[in-house]
XYZ file of C-alpha atoms in Angstrom:
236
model
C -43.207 189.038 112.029
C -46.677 187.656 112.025
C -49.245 187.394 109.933
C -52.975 186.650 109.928
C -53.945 184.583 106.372
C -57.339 183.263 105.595
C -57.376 179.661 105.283
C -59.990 180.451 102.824
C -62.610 177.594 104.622
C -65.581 177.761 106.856
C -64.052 181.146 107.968
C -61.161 178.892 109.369
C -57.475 181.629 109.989
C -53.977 181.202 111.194
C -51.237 183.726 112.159
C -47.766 182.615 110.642
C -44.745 184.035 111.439
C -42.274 184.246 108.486
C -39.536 184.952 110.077
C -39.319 181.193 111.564
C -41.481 178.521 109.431
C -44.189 178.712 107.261
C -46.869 176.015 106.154
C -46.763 175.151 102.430
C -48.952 173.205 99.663
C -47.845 169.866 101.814
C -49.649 170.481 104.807
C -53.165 171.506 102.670
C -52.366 168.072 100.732
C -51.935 165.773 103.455
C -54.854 167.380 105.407
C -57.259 166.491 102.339
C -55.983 163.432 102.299
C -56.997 162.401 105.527
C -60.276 160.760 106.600
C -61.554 161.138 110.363
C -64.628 159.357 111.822
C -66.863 160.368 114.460
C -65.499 159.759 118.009
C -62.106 158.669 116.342
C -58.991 159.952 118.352
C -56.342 161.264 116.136
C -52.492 162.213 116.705
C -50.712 165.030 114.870
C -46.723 164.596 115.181
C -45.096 167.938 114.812
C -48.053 170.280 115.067
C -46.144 173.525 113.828
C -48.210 176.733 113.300
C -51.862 173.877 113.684
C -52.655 174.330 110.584
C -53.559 170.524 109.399
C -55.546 169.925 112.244
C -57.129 173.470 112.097
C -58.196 171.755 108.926
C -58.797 168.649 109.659
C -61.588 170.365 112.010
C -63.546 171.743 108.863
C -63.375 168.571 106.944
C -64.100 165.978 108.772
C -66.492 164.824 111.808
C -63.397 165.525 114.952
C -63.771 164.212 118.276
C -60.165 165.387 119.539
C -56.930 165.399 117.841
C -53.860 165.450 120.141
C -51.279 167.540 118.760
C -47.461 167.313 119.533
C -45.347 170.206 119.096
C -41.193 170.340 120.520
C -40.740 173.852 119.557
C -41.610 176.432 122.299
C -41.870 179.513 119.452
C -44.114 177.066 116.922
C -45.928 175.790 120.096
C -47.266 179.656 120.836
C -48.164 180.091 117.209
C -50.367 176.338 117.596
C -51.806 178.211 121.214
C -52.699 181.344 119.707
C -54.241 179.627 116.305
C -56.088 176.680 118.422
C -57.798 179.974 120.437
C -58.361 182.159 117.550
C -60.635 180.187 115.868
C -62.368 178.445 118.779
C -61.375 174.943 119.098
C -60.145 174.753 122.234
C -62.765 171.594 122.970
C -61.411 169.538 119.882
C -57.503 170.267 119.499
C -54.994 169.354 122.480
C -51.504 170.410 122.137
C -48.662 168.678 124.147
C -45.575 171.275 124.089
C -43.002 168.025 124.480
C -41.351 165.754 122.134
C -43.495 163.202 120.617
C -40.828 160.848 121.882
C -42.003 161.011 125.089
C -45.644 160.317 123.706
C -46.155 157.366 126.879
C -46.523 160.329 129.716
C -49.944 161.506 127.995
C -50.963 158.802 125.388
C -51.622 154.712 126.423
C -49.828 152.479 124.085
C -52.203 151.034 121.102
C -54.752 153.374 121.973
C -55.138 155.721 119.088
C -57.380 155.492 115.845
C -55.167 157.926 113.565
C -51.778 159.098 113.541
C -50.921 161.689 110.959
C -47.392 164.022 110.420
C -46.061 166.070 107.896
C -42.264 164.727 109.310
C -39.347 166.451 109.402
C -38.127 164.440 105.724
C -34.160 165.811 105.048
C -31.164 164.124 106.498
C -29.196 166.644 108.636
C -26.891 168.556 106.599
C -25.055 172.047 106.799
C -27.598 174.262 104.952
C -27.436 177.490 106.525
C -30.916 178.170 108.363
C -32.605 179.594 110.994
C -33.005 176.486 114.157
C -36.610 176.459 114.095
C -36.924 175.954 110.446
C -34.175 173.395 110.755
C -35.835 170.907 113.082
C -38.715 171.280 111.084
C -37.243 170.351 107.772
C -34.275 167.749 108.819
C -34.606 165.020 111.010
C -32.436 166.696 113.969
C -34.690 165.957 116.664
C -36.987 163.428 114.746
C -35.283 160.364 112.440
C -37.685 158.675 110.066
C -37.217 155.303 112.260
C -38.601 157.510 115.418
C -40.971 159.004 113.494
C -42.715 155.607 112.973
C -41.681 153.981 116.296
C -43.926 156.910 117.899
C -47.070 156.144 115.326
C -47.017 152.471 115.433
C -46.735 152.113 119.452
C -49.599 154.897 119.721
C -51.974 153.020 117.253
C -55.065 150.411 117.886
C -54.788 147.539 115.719
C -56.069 148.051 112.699
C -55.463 152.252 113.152
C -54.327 154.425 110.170
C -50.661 156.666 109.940
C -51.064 159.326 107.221
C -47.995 160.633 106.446
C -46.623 162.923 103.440
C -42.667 162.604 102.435
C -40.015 163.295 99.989
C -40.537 160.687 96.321
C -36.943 159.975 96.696
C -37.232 158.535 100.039
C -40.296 155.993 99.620
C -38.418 153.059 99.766
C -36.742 153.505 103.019
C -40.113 155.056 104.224
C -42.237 151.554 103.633
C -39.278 149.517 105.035
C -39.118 151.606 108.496
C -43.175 150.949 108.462
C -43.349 147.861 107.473
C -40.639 147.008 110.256
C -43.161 148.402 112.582
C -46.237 146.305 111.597
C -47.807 149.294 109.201
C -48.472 148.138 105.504
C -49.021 150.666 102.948
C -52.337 150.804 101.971
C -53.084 153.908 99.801
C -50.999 156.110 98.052
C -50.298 158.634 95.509
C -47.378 160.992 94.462
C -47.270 165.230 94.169
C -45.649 166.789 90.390
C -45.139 170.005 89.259
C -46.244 170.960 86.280
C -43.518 169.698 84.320
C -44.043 166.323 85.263
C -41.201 166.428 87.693
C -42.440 163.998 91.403
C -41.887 165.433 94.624
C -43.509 164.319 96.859
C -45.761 160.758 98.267
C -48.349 161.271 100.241
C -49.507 157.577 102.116
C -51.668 155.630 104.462
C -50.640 152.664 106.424
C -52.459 150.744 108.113
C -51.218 148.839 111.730
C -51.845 145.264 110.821
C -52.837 145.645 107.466
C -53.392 142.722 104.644
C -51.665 142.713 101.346
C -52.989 145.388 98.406
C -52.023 149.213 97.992
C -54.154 150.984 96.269
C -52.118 153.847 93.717
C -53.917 156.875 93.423
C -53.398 159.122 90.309
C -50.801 161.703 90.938
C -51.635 165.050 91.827
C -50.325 168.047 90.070
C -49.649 170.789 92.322
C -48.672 173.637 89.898
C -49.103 175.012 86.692
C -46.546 174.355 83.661
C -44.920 177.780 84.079
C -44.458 176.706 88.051
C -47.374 179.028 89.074
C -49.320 177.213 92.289
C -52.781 175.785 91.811
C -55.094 177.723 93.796
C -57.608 175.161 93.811
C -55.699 172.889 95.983
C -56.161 175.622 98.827
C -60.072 174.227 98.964
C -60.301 171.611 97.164
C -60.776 167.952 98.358
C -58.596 165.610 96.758
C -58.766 161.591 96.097
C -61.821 160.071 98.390
């Protein structure tokens, strides 16, 4: 069943469907996170409803972000939102898997590479399939996942990415094998002080030094979300 929501900036709106996958406070996170320049080219990997480039559009100067989606139902939802709200002349979306990224993208060619990644090893949770390849790594492993960003990158190009605490060792290793140092970073807590999530920037070539950001909490103490982070723009 779909639904329209106001993304609650510059008049920006998206239709979900809640019956397959939903955006959450990651997606709003990462997409503050990000920095775009004028006439940069950017690359979302796994696109979903559009909602972090829909974004991205509002907050920063976009020239044209290329947006990879797999699934056909999520790729109609990215069609319809990319339409309603006019920005058919800055958002391309490529219904194929980001895999296959060499039939539409040249290799070392892109300024900015940014994904809210499938981050849960396959297991035998019982979901629906869409949800599924959008949470575990199914159809996308963390090592493809950065094989894809790396190869698509310029020298010197950025890969935002936001992923599970627990899994930030094995995350800078599969860059780092890749030529992508970590360069800025900071980590997501409730508000009990638990860490969830870390939300990065490597860079393709990159020199020694990260720079760690203070963490960001994302609810209140009695688990209640923060509102604010709906709007607000987080870290520069």
């Amino acid at each position: 069943m779909e639904e329209l929501e106001d993304l609650e900036c510059n008049n920006l709106k998206i239709w979900q469907d809640k019956k397959l996958y939903t955006f959450t406070s990651d997606a709003v996170i990462l997409a503050n996170f990000i920095k775009l320049k004028a006439r940069e080219t950017a690359v979302e990997i796994g696109g979903g409803s559009g909602v972090i480039s829909i974004l991205l559009t509002a907050k920063n100067q976009v020239s044209k972000i290329i947006i990879f989606e797999i699934q056909e139902n999520m790729q109609n939802l990215c069609k319809k939102n990319i339409i309603l709200n006019n920005l058919e002349n800055k958002l391309d979306l490529i219904c194929d898997d980001v895999k296959n990224y060499k039939k539409y993208i040249e290799v070392g060619s892109v300024d900015v590479v940014f994904s809210n990644p499938p981050y849960f090893p396959v297991s035998n949770c019982t979901m629906n399939e869409v949800k599924r390849i959008a949470k575990e790594e199914s159809c996308l492993s963390l090592s493809e996942l950065v094989d894809c960003a790396s190869g698509m990158l310029k020298y010197g190009g950025r890969f935002y990415v936001v992923y599970k605490a627990e899994r930030l060792a094995e995350l800078i290793v599969a860059c780092e094998g890749k030529n992508l140092t970590l360069k800025k970073m900071f980590f997501t807590e409730n508000g009990k002080g638990v860490i969830n999530l870390i939300v990065a920037e490597f860079r393709k070539g990159g020199g020694k030094g990260v720079k760690v950001l203070p963490n960001l909490v994302t609810n209140k103490s009695d688990g209640e979300f923060l509102e604010e982070l709906k709007t607000r723009k987080f870290l520069d």
